[in-house]
Amino acid sequence: MADDVTFLLNPAAGRGRAAARARAAVEALRAAGTAVRTVVGHDARDALRRAREAVAGGTRAVIAAGGDGMVSLALQATAATSTPLGIVPLGTGNDFARACGLPVRDPAAAGRAVAAAIAADRWRPVDLGRVGEVWFGSVLASGFDARVNDRGNRMRRPRGRLRYDVALVAELAGLRPLPYRMRVDGGPWEEFRATLVAVGNGPAYGGGMRICPDARLDDGLLDITVVGPCTRRTLVGVFPRVYRGTHTAHPAVTVRRAREVALDVPDAHGYADGEPIGPLPVSAVCVPGALRLLVPQP
C-alpha cells in the first residue's frame, strides 16, 4: 500500500455526477505513473474508517474527490499525520479547495496537479481548526448560520448553493439575537447578544459566502466574525455582500483574531465545514501546520 495513493470518492458529490467526473482525475494520475486505490465507503463512517486504515497502512497520500463534506472527512484521517492530502474538487461549494488555490472546475487538471505534487513530494503546511477531536479547514458556525446550515442539509431541493439561500429565507421567520458568551485566548468571558459568530480558519462556507474574508490558512490564527443584533431587513440587505466579503464594513459586524476561542449559547448547535459537531459550548483552537497539503506547481 505504501506505493499507492488512496483515492477517496464521494459519488454523490456534484449533484451525483462525481463518479463520472472523477474518472478524468484517476486517468490523469495513472497516466503520470501513480498507482491509485479507489475507496468508496458505504457511508461516511465507513469511508472514514477506510481512510484511517489507509493512513495507518502507510498510503503515499490521500486524495479527497468530492465536495467540502468529503474534504472534511479526509481531514479527520490526515490531520496531524505525515500523510499528505490532495484534493480533486467535485462538489458544488468547494470552499476549502478555493481557499487553497486549487483547480475547482477541471478534474483532469486537478488530477495532473496532484500527480505532479506526489512525484515531486511537494506539499505545504496548512493550518486547521480543531474542536475537541474534530478538525475543520474552513469555518465553524454557531448561530443563525448554523440554523441555516441545518435546514439546508435537510432540504432535498433545490440543489447546490441555492439551497442555502432558500434555507436562509426560511429561517428569517425565527431570526432573533442570541445570548453569547465568548472567551478569546483564555481571557475573561464576554457576554453579548449577536445574530451569529463565525470562526474561520479559512474565509468561506456555504458555497462561497466569505464570512471571514481575510482569514488565511497559514497565519496560525482564527478569524472571528461577529454579526450583532440586526433586523430581518438589515440581514437581507447585508447578505449579498457576504459573497464579496464586503459585509465587514457594516457597523453591525466586527472581526477579531485569536489562537483559541470558546463559545457558549443556550440551546444552540455548532457546525464545522458544514458538518454537525454537537451542542455548544465548544472551544476551537488553531493548530498551525496541522495538514500537509499537496499543491500545484507554483
PDB file of C-alpha atoms in Angstrom:
ATOM      1  CA  MET A   1       0.000   0.000   0.000  1.00  0.00           C
ATOM      2  CA  ALA A   2       2.907   2.370   0.572  1.00  0.00           C
ATOM      3  CA  ASP A   3       3.333   2.832  -3.190  1.00  0.00           C
ATOM      4  CA  ASP A   4      -0.372   3.514  -3.720  1.00  0.00           C
ATOM      5  CA  VAL A   5      -2.353   6.667  -3.208  1.00  0.00           C
ATOM      6  CA  THR A   6      -5.823   6.343  -1.730  1.00  0.00           C
ATOM      7  CA  PHE A   7      -8.493   7.992  -3.881  1.00  0.00           C
ATOM      8  CA  LEU A   8     -11.392   8.709  -1.528  1.00  0.00           C
ATOM      9  CA  LEU A   9     -14.530   9.256  -3.592  1.00  0.00           C
ATOM     10  CA  ASN A  10     -17.972  10.567  -2.745  1.00  0.00           C
ATOM     11  CA  PRO A  11     -20.085   9.563  -5.768  1.00  0.00           C
ATOM     12  CA  ALA A  12     -22.978  11.774  -4.608  1.00  0.00           C
ATOM     13  CA  ALA A  13     -20.949  14.994  -4.808  1.00  0.00           C
ATOM     14  CA  GLY A  14     -21.525  17.485  -7.600  1.00  0.00           C
ATOM     15  CA  ARG A  15     -25.231  16.643  -7.775  1.00  0.00           C
ATOM     16  CA  GLY A  16     -24.496  12.963  -8.303  1.00  0.00           C
ATOM     17  CA  ARG A  17     -22.065  13.455 -11.191  1.00  0.00           C
ATOM     18  CA  ALA A  18     -18.866  12.995  -9.178  1.00  0.00           C
ATOM     19  CA  ALA A  19     -18.195   9.358 -10.114  1.00  0.00           C
ATOM     20  CA  ALA A  20     -18.173  10.132 -13.840  1.00  0.00           C
ATOM     21  CA  ARG A  21     -16.110  13.300 -13.397  1.00  0.00           C
ATOM     22  CA  ALA A  22     -13.654  11.526 -11.096  1.00  0.00           C
ATOM     23  CA  ARG A  23     -12.568   9.196 -13.918  1.00  0.00           C
ATOM     24  CA  ALA A  24     -10.695  12.050 -15.575  1.00  0.00           C
ATOM     25  CA  ALA A  25      -8.714  12.661 -12.384  1.00  0.00           C
ATOM     26  CA  VAL A  26      -7.934   8.949 -11.896  1.00  0.00           C
ATOM     27  CA  GLU A  27      -6.819   8.637 -15.536  1.00  0.00           C
ATOM     28  CA  ALA A  28      -4.564  11.672 -15.138  1.00  0.00           C
ATOM     29  CA  LEU A  29      -2.992  10.176 -12.023  1.00  0.00           C
ATOM     30  CA  ARG A  30      -2.411   6.800 -13.655  1.00  0.00           C
ATOM     31  CA  ALA A  31      -1.037   8.421 -16.814  1.00  0.00           C
ATOM     32  CA  ALA A  32       1.578  10.043 -14.600  1.00  0.00           C
ATOM     33  CA  GLY A  33       2.556   6.639 -13.227  1.00  0.00           C
ATOM     34  CA  THR A  34       0.697   6.945  -9.919  1.00  0.00           C
ATOM     35  CA  ALA A  35      -0.781   3.736  -8.511  1.00  0.00           C
ATOM     36  CA  VAL A  36      -4.332   4.542  -7.428  1.00  0.00           C
ATOM     37  CA  ARG A  37      -6.501   2.619  -4.991  1.00  0.00           C
ATOM     38  CA  THR A  38     -10.084   3.900  -5.036  1.00  0.00           C
ATOM     39  CA  VAL A  39     -12.091   3.802  -1.817  1.00  0.00           C
ATOM     40  CA  VAL A  40     -15.856   4.356  -1.701  1.00  0.00           C
ATOM     41  CA  GLY A  41     -17.362   3.886   1.749  1.00  0.00           C
ATOM     42  CA  HIS A  42     -20.848   2.513   2.360  1.00  0.00           C
ATOM     43  CA  ASP A  43     -21.456   5.686   4.369  1.00  0.00           C
ATOM     44  CA  ALA A  44     -19.423   8.482   5.942  1.00  0.00           C
ATOM     45  CA  ARG A  45     -18.436   6.399   8.976  1.00  0.00           C
ATOM     46  CA  ASP A  46     -17.235   3.546   6.772  1.00  0.00           C
ATOM     47  CA  ALA A  47     -15.350   5.905   4.440  1.00  0.00           C
ATOM     48  CA  LEU A  48     -13.568   7.499   7.399  1.00  0.00           C
ATOM     49  CA  ARG A  49     -12.643   4.076   8.782  1.00  0.00           C
ATOM     50  CA  ARG A  50     -11.166   3.061   5.444  1.00  0.00           C
ATOM     51  CA  ALA A  51      -9.270   6.335   5.105  1.00  0.00           C
ATOM     52  CA  ARG A  52      -7.762   5.953   8.573  1.00  0.00           C
ATOM     53  CA  GLU A  53      -6.779   2.369   7.794  1.00  0.00           C
ATOM     54  CA  ALA A  54      -5.060   3.567   4.620  1.00  0.00           C
ATOM     55  CA  VAL A  55      -3.105   6.197   6.560  1.00  0.00           C
ATOM     56  CA  ALA A  56      -2.136   3.668   9.225  1.00  0.00           C
ATOM     57  CA  GLY A  57      -1.099   1.256   6.467  1.00  0.00           C
ATOM     58  CA  GLY A  58       1.327   3.766   5.000  1.00  0.00           C
ATOM     59  CA  THR A  59      -0.509   5.020   1.924  1.00  0.00           C
ATOM     60  CA  ARG A  60       1.588   7.507  -0.008  1.00  0.00           C
ATOM     61  CA  ALA A  61      -1.188  10.118   0.035  1.00  0.00           C
ATOM     62  CA  VAL A  62      -4.944  10.503   0.443  1.00  0.00           C
ATOM     63  CA  ILE A  63      -6.848  12.244  -2.332  1.00  0.00           C
ATOM     64  CA  ALA A  64     -10.305  13.566  -1.424  1.00  0.00           C
ATOM     65  CA  ALA A  65     -12.540  13.553  -4.505  1.00  0.00           C
ATOM     66  CA  GLY A  66     -15.787  15.329  -3.774  1.00  0.00           C
ATOM     67  CA  GLY A  67     -17.045  18.482  -2.110  1.00  0.00           C
ATOM     68  CA  ASP A  68     -16.377  20.089   1.240  1.00  0.00           C
ATOM     69  CA  GLY A  69     -18.008  17.169   3.053  1.00  0.00           C
ATOM     70  CA  MET A  70     -15.511  14.689   1.601  1.00  0.00           C
ATOM     71  CA  VAL A  71     -12.630  17.062   2.315  1.00  0.00           C
ATOM     72  CA  SER A  72     -13.834  17.361   5.914  1.00  0.00           C
ATOM     73  CA  LEU A  73     -13.886  13.583   6.219  1.00  0.00           C
ATOM     74  CA  ALA A  74     -10.381  13.304   4.755  1.00  0.00           C
ATOM     75  CA  LEU A  75      -9.089  15.902   7.214  1.00  0.00           C
ATOM     76  CA  GLN A  76     -10.127  13.652  10.095  1.00  0.00           C
ATOM     77  CA  ALA A  77      -7.839  10.934   8.698  1.00  0.00           C
ATOM     78  CA  THR A  78      -4.837  13.015   7.601  1.00  0.00           C
ATOM     79  CA  ALA A  79      -4.602  15.894  10.096  1.00  0.00           C
ATOM     80  CA  ALA A  80      -1.602  15.737  12.420  1.00  0.00           C
ATOM     81  CA  THR A  81      -0.066  12.884  10.396  1.00  0.00           C
ATOM     82  CA  SER A  82       2.771  12.730   7.874  1.00  0.00           C
ATOM     83  CA  THR A  83       0.363  11.615   5.121  1.00  0.00           C
ATOM     84  CA  PRO A  84      -0.282  14.429   2.641  1.00  0.00           C
ATOM     85  CA  LEU A  85      -3.749  15.272   1.346  1.00  0.00           C
ATOM     86  CA  GLY A  86      -4.612  16.044  -2.257  1.00  0.00           C
ATOM     87  CA  ILE A  87      -7.972  17.431  -3.340  1.00  0.00           C
ATOM     88  CA  VAL A  88      -9.940  16.867  -6.536  1.00  0.00           C
ATOM     89  CA  PRO A  89     -12.895  19.258  -6.103  1.00  0.00           C
ATOM     90  CA  LEU A  90     -16.131  17.712  -7.376  1.00  0.00           C
ATOM     91  CA  GLY A  91     -18.726  19.390  -5.173  1.00  0.00           C
ATOM     92  CA  THR A  92     -20.900  22.444  -5.613  1.00  0.00           C
ATOM     93  CA  GLY A  93     -19.191  24.615  -2.992  1.00  0.00           C
ATOM     94  CA  ASN A  94     -15.533  23.560  -2.751  1.00  0.00           C
ATOM     95  CA  ASP A  95     -14.799  26.310  -0.226  1.00  0.00           C
ATOM     96  CA  PHE A  96     -11.634  24.766   1.211  1.00  0.00           C
ATOM     97  CA  ALA A  97     -10.209  23.940  -2.238  1.00  0.00           C
ATOM     98  CA  ARG A  98     -10.834  27.513  -3.390  1.00  0.00           C
ATOM     99  CA  ALA A  99      -9.115  28.891  -0.300  1.00  0.00           C
ATOM    100  CA  CYS A 100      -6.113  26.698  -1.117  1.00  0.00           C
ATOM    101  CA  GLY A 101      -5.973  27.981  -4.699  1.00  0.00           C
ATOM    102  CA  LEU A 102      -6.680  24.557  -6.234  1.00  0.00           C
ATOM    103  CA  PRO A 103      -8.366  23.959  -9.625  1.00  0.00           C
ATOM    104  CA  VAL A 104     -12.100  23.565  -8.993  1.00  0.00           C
ATOM    105  CA  ARG A 105     -13.714  23.154 -12.410  1.00  0.00           C
ATOM    106  CA  ASP A 106     -11.381  20.704 -14.132  1.00  0.00           C
ATOM    107  CA  PRO A 107     -10.984  17.221 -12.544  1.00  0.00           C
ATOM    108  CA  ALA A 108      -8.338  16.212 -15.082  1.00  0.00           C
ATOM    109  CA  ALA A 109      -6.267  19.323 -14.281  1.00  0.00           C
ATOM    110  CA  ALA A 110      -6.689  18.653 -10.570  1.00  0.00           C
ATOM    111  CA  GLY A 111      -5.572  15.045 -11.083  1.00  0.00           C
ATOM    112  CA  ARG A 112      -2.491  16.145 -13.030  1.00  0.00           C
ATOM    113  CA  ALA A 113      -1.637  18.735 -10.357  1.00  0.00           C
ATOM    114  CA  VAL A 114      -1.933  16.163  -7.583  1.00  0.00           C
ATOM    115  CA  ALA A 115       0.129  13.622  -9.532  1.00  0.00           C
ATOM    116  CA  ALA A 116       2.900  16.163 -10.114  1.00  0.00           C
ATOM    117  CA  ALA A 117       2.891  17.143  -6.450  1.00  0.00           C
ATOM    118  CA  ILE A 118       3.126  13.488  -5.367  1.00  0.00           C
ATOM    119  CA  ALA A 119       6.005  12.817  -7.770  1.00  0.00           C
ATOM    120  CA  ALA A 120       7.915  15.857  -6.507  1.00  0.00           C
ATOM    121  CA  ASP A 121       6.903  15.301  -2.858  1.00  0.00           C
ATOM    122  CA  ARG A 122       5.639  18.893  -2.981  1.00  0.00           C
ATOM    123  CA  TRP A 123       3.319  19.927  -0.190  1.00  0.00           C
ATOM    124  CA  ARG A 124       2.838  22.902   2.058  1.00  0.00           C
ATOM    125  CA  PRO A 125       1.821  23.067   5.700  1.00  0.00           C
ATOM    126  CA  VAL A 126      -1.708  24.349   6.222  1.00  0.00           C
ATOM    127  CA  ASP A 127      -3.362  25.387   9.476  1.00  0.00           C
ATOM    128  CA  LEU A 128      -6.502  23.633  10.660  1.00  0.00           C
ATOM    129  CA  GLY A 129      -9.048  24.434  13.322  1.00  0.00           C
ATOM    130  CA  ARG A 130      -9.898  21.838  15.931  1.00  0.00           C
ATOM    131  CA  VAL A 131     -12.948  21.425  18.148  1.00  0.00           C
ATOM    132  CA  GLY A 132     -12.318  18.555  20.531  1.00  0.00           C
ATOM    133  CA  GLU A 133     -11.368  15.656  18.261  1.00  0.00           C
ATOM    134  CA  VAL A 134     -12.896  17.240  15.146  1.00  0.00           C
ATOM    135  CA  TRP A 135     -10.740  19.058  12.598  1.00  0.00           C
ATOM    136  CA  PHE A 136     -12.023  21.767  10.274  1.00  0.00           C
ATOM    137  CA  GLY A 137     -10.434  23.650   7.406  1.00  0.00           C
ATOM    138  CA  SER A 138     -12.899  26.443   6.717  1.00  0.00           C
ATOM    139  CA  VAL A 139     -15.480  27.819   9.168  1.00  0.00           C
ATOM    140  CA  LEU A 140     -17.183  26.964  12.441  1.00  0.00           C
ATOM    141  CA  ALA A 141     -20.794  28.242  12.512  1.00  0.00           C
ATOM    142  CA  SER A 142     -22.618  28.738  15.791  1.00  0.00           C
ATOM    143  CA  GLY A 143     -25.722  30.915  15.449  1.00  0.00           C
ATOM    144  CA  PHE A 144     -28.178  31.870  12.728  1.00  0.00           C
ATOM    145  CA  ASP A 145     -25.749  30.477  10.151  1.00  0.00           C
ATOM    146  CA  ALA A 146     -25.720  27.104  11.919  1.00  0.00           C
ATOM    147  CA  ARG A 147     -29.527  27.012  11.794  1.00  0.00           C
ATOM    148  CA  VAL A 148     -29.420  27.795   8.069  1.00  0.00           C
ATOM    149  CA  ASN A 149     -26.843  25.039   7.613  1.00  0.00           C
ATOM    150  CA  ASP A 150     -29.017  22.560   9.475  1.00  0.00           C
ATOM    151  CA  ARG A 151     -32.109  23.417   7.435  1.00  0.00           C
ATOM    152  CA  GLY A 152     -30.137  23.331   4.184  1.00  0.00           C
ATOM    153  CA  ASN A 153     -28.786  19.875   4.998  1.00  0.00           C
ATOM    154  CA  ARG A 154     -32.333  18.603   5.494  1.00  0.00           C
ATOM    155  CA  MET A 155     -33.626  20.039   2.214  1.00  0.00           C
ATOM    156  CA  ARG A 156     -33.651  17.946  -0.952  1.00  0.00           C
ATOM    157  CA  ARG A 157     -34.498  20.814  -3.286  1.00  0.00           C
ATOM    158  CA  PRO A 158     -33.116  22.998  -4.686  1.00  0.00           C
ATOM    159  CA  ARG A 159     -29.615  21.628  -5.156  1.00  0.00           C
ATOM    160  CA  GLY A 160     -26.305  23.427  -4.913  1.00  0.00           C
ATOM    161  CA  ARG A 161     -25.649  26.819  -3.366  1.00  0.00           C
ATOM    162  CA  LEU A 162     -29.234  27.983  -3.968  1.00  0.00           C
ATOM    163  CA  ARG A 163     -30.417  25.516  -1.351  1.00  0.00           C
ATOM    164  CA  TYR A 164     -28.735  27.526   1.408  1.00  0.00           C
ATOM    165  CA  ASP A 165     -30.120  30.786   0.068  1.00  0.00           C
ATOM    166  CA  VAL A 166     -33.613  29.281   0.313  1.00  0.00           C
ATOM    167  CA  ALA A 167     -32.841  27.938   3.800  1.00  0.00           C
ATOM    168  CA  LEU A 168     -31.735  31.408   4.893  1.00  0.00           C
ATOM    169  CA  VAL A 169     -35.029  32.943   3.765  1.00  0.00           C
ATOM    170  CA  ALA A 170     -36.960  30.218   5.595  1.00  0.00           C
ATOM    171  CA  GLU A 171     -35.002  30.784   8.814  1.00  0.00           C
ATOM    172  CA  LEU A 172     -35.614  34.535   8.778  1.00  0.00           C
ATOM    173  CA  ALA A 173     -39.008  33.986  10.400  1.00  0.00           C
ATOM    174  CA  GLY A 174     -37.252  32.899  13.589  1.00  0.00           C
ATOM    175  CA  LEU A 175     -34.480  35.498  13.485  1.00  0.00           C
ATOM    176  CA  ARG A 176     -33.538  36.735  16.920  1.00  0.00           C
ATOM    177  CA  PRO A 177     -30.313  37.769  18.648  1.00  0.00           C
ATOM    178  CA  LEU A 178     -28.729  35.061  20.769  1.00  0.00           C
ATOM    179  CA  PRO A 179     -27.156  35.474  24.226  1.00  0.00           C
ATOM    180  CA  TYR A 180     -23.492  34.638  23.563  1.00  0.00           C
ATOM    181  CA  ARG A 181     -20.679  34.052  25.993  1.00  0.00           C
ATOM    182  CA  MET A 182     -17.227  34.147  24.383  1.00  0.00           C
ATOM    183  CA  ARG A 183     -13.711  33.773  25.710  1.00  0.00           C
ATOM    184  CA  VAL A 184     -10.740  34.647  23.494  1.00  0.00           C
ATOM    185  CA  ASP A 185      -7.239  33.246  24.106  1.00  0.00           C
ATOM    186  CA  GLY A 186      -8.010  32.300  27.676  1.00  0.00           C
ATOM    187  CA  GLY A 187      -9.152  35.795  28.666  1.00  0.00           C
ATOM    188  CA  PRO A 188     -12.293  36.704  30.604  1.00  0.00           C
ATOM    189  CA  TRP A 189     -15.730  35.622  29.408  1.00  0.00           C
ATOM    190  CA  GLU A 190     -17.519  38.293  27.387  1.00  0.00           C
ATOM    191  CA  GLU A 191     -21.313  38.414  27.264  1.00  0.00           C
ATOM    192  CA  PHE A 192     -23.210  39.984  24.375  1.00  0.00           C
ATOM    193  CA  ARG A 193     -26.120  39.403  22.022  1.00  0.00           C
ATOM    194  CA  ALA A 194     -25.436  38.551  18.392  1.00  0.00           C
ATOM    195  CA  THR A 195     -27.078  37.084  15.326  1.00  0.00           C
ATOM    196  CA  LEU A 196     -24.110  34.796  14.716  1.00  0.00           C
ATOM    197  CA  VAL A 197     -20.456  34.249  15.475  1.00  0.00           C
ATOM    198  CA  ALA A 198     -18.418  32.530  12.759  1.00  0.00           C
ATOM    199  CA  VAL A 199     -14.907  31.251  13.468  1.00  0.00           C
ATOM    200  CA  GLY A 200     -12.819  30.957  10.320  1.00  0.00           C
ATOM    201  CA  ASN A 201      -9.642  29.052   9.704  1.00  0.00           C
ATOM    202  CA  GLY A 202     -10.446  29.744   6.054  1.00  0.00           C
ATOM    203  CA  PRO A 203     -12.560  32.531   4.578  1.00  0.00           C
ATOM    204  CA  ALA A 204     -15.748  30.907   3.257  1.00  0.00           C
ATOM    205  CA  TYR A 205     -18.573  28.475   3.847  1.00  0.00           C
ATOM    206  CA  GLY A 206     -21.885  27.607   2.211  1.00  0.00           C
ATOM    207  CA  GLY A 207     -20.517  27.628  -1.328  1.00  0.00           C
ATOM    208  CA  GLY A 208     -18.728  30.956  -1.489  1.00  0.00           C
ATOM    209  CA  MET A 209     -20.042  33.032   1.411  1.00  0.00           C
ATOM    210  CA  ARG A 210     -16.874  34.846   2.505  1.00  0.00           C
ATOM    211  CA  ILE A 211     -17.946  35.304   6.108  1.00  0.00           C
ATOM    212  CA  CYS A 212     -14.301  35.637   7.290  1.00  0.00           C
ATOM    213  CA  PRO A 213     -12.865  37.211   4.117  1.00  0.00           C
ATOM    214  CA  ASP A 214      -9.359  37.901   5.409  1.00  0.00           C
ATOM    215  CA  ALA A 215      -8.786  34.522   7.076  1.00  0.00           C
ATOM    216  CA  ARG A 216      -5.546  32.870   5.971  1.00  0.00           C
ATOM    217  CA  LEU A 217      -4.554  29.220   6.118  1.00  0.00           C
ATOM    218  CA  ASP A 218      -1.001  29.878   7.253  1.00  0.00           C
ATOM    219  CA  ASP A 219      -1.103  32.610   9.899  1.00  0.00           C
ATOM    220  CA  GLY A 220      -1.685  30.461  12.996  1.00  0.00           C
ATOM    221  CA  LEU A 221      -4.863  32.384  13.840  1.00  0.00           C
ATOM    222  CA  LEU A 222      -8.630  32.054  13.631  1.00  0.00           C
ATOM    223  CA  ASP A 223     -10.732  34.953  12.357  1.00  0.00           C
ATOM    224  CA  ILE A 224     -13.845  35.625  14.459  1.00  0.00           C
ATOM    225  CA  THR A 225     -16.683  37.401  12.666  1.00  0.00           C
ATOM    226  CA  VAL A 226     -19.438  38.670  14.956  1.00  0.00           C
ATOM    227  CA  VAL A 227     -22.709  39.831  13.415  1.00  0.00           C
ATOM    228  CA  GLY A 228     -24.511  41.766  16.128  1.00  0.00           C
ATOM    229  CA  PRO A 229     -28.262  42.073  16.637  1.00  0.00           C
ATOM    230  CA  CYS A 230     -29.978  43.085  13.421  1.00  0.00           C
ATOM    231  CA  THR A 231     -33.407  43.167  11.857  1.00  0.00           C
ATOM    232  CA  ARG A 232     -34.569  40.901   9.060  1.00  0.00           C
ATOM    233  CA  ARG A 233     -34.381  43.819   6.679  1.00  0.00           C
ATOM    234  CA  THR A 234     -30.795  44.581   7.651  1.00  0.00           C
ATOM    235  CA  LEU A 235     -29.723  40.952   7.342  1.00  0.00           C
ATOM    236  CA  VAL A 236     -31.319  40.588   3.919  1.00  0.00           C
ATOM    237  CA  GLY A 237     -29.636  43.809   2.817  1.00  0.00           C
ATOM    238  CA  VAL A 238     -26.203  42.780   4.063  1.00  0.00           C
ATOM    239  CA  PHE A 239     -26.386  39.131   2.947  1.00  0.00           C
ATOM    240  CA  PRO A 240     -25.421  39.657  -0.737  1.00  0.00           C
ATOM    241  CA  ARG A 241     -22.270  41.453   0.406  1.00  0.00           C
ATOM    242  CA  VAL A 242     -21.071  38.272   2.136  1.00  0.00           C
ATOM    243  CA  TYR A 243     -20.265  36.706  -1.239  1.00  0.00           C
ATOM    244  CA  ARG A 244     -17.897  39.619  -1.935  1.00  0.00           C
ATOM    245  CA  GLY A 245     -16.553  39.759   1.603  1.00  0.00           C
ATOM    246  CA  THR A 246     -17.508  43.424   1.947  1.00  0.00           C
ATOM    247  CA  HIS A 247     -20.004  42.884   4.780  1.00  0.00           C
ATOM    248  CA  THR A 248     -17.286  43.511   7.366  1.00  0.00           C
ATOM    249  CA  ALA A 249     -17.619  47.252   6.710  1.00  0.00           C
ATOM    250  CA  HIS A 250     -21.174  47.218   8.086  1.00  0.00           C
ATOM    251  CA  PRO A 251     -21.451  48.677  11.624  1.00  0.00           C
ATOM    252  CA  ALA A 252     -23.191  45.534  12.886  1.00  0.00           C
ATOM    253  CA  VAL A 253     -20.142  43.401  12.002  1.00  0.00           C
ATOM    254  CA  THR A 254     -16.884  43.142  13.943  1.00  0.00           C
ATOM    255  CA  VAL A 255     -13.842  40.950  13.274  1.00  0.00           C
ATOM    256  CA  ARG A 256     -11.185  39.710  15.684  1.00  0.00           C
ATOM    257  CA  ARG A 257      -8.302  37.243  15.505  1.00  0.00           C
ATOM    258  CA  ALA A 258      -7.215  34.709  18.082  1.00  0.00           C
ATOM    259  CA  ARG A 259      -5.487  31.384  18.511  1.00  0.00           C
ATOM    260  CA  GLU A 260      -8.351  29.961  20.543  1.00  0.00           C
ATOM    261  CA  VAL A 261     -11.962  30.911  21.136  1.00  0.00           C
ATOM    262  CA  ALA A 262     -14.656  29.384  23.347  1.00  0.00           C
ATOM    263  CA  LEU A 263     -18.333  29.941  22.531  1.00  0.00           C
ATOM    264  CA  ASP A 264     -21.433  29.243  24.581  1.00  0.00           C
ATOM    265  CA  VAL A 265     -25.068  29.790  23.573  1.00  0.00           C
ATOM    266  CA  PRO A 266     -28.021  28.045  25.246  1.00  0.00           C
ATOM    267  CA  ASP A 267     -29.850  25.501  23.095  1.00  0.00           C
ATOM    268  CA  ALA A 268     -27.561  26.042  20.091  1.00  0.00           C
ATOM    269  CA  HIS A 269     -25.556  23.637  17.947  1.00  0.00           C
ATOM    270  CA  GLY A 270     -22.317  24.129  16.050  1.00  0.00           C
ATOM    271  CA  TYR A 271     -21.354  23.158  12.509  1.00  0.00           C
ATOM    272  CA  ALA A 272     -17.763  22.904  11.268  1.00  0.00           C
ATOM    273  CA  ASP A 273     -17.188  22.758   7.498  1.00  0.00           C
ATOM    274  CA  GLY A 274     -20.920  22.138   7.162  1.00  0.00           C
ATOM    275  CA  GLU A 275     -20.846  19.069   9.434  1.00  0.00           C
ATOM    276  CA  PRO A 276     -22.602  18.958  12.836  1.00  0.00           C
ATOM    277  CA  ILE A 277     -20.315  18.962  15.866  1.00  0.00           C
ATOM    278  CA  GLY A 278     -22.962  18.960  18.589  1.00  0.00           C
ATOM    279  CA  PRO A 279     -24.346  21.411  21.133  1.00  0.00           C
ATOM    280  CA  LEU A 280     -22.493  24.409  22.467  1.00  0.00           C
ATOM    281  CA  PRO A 281     -20.373  25.231  24.439  1.00  0.00           C
ATOM    282  CA  VAL A 282     -17.412  24.498  22.182  1.00  0.00           C
ATOM    283  CA  SER A 283     -13.800  25.581  22.144  1.00  0.00           C
ATOM    284  CA  ALA A 284     -11.979  25.997  18.821  1.00  0.00           C
ATOM    285  CA  VAL A 285      -8.207  26.249  18.506  1.00  0.00           C
ATOM    286  CA  CYS A 286      -5.980  26.897  15.509  1.00  0.00           C
ATOM    287  CA  VAL A 287      -3.311  24.209  15.021  1.00  0.00           C
ATOM    288  CA  PRO A 288      -0.554  25.644  12.807  1.00  0.00           C
ATOM    289  CA  GLY A 289       0.713  23.366  10.056  1.00  0.00           C
ATOM    290  CA  ALA A 290      -1.598  20.519  11.030  1.00  0.00           C
ATOM    291  CA  LEU A 291      -2.071  19.386   7.408  1.00  0.00           C
ATOM    292  CA  ARG A 292       0.348  18.531   4.618  1.00  0.00           C
ATOM    293  CA  LEU A 293      -1.481  19.758   1.507  1.00  0.00           C
ATOM    294  CA  LEU A 294      -0.350  18.617  -1.941  1.00  0.00           C
ATOM    295  CA  VAL A 295      -0.072  21.762  -4.057  1.00  0.00           C
ATOM    296  CA  PRO A 296       0.203  22.553  -7.771  1.00  0.00           C
ATOM    297  CA  GLN A 297       3.454  23.741  -9.310  1.00  0.00           C
ATOM    298  CA  PRO A 298       3.960  27.409  -8.461  1.00  0.00           C
TER     299      PRO A 298
END
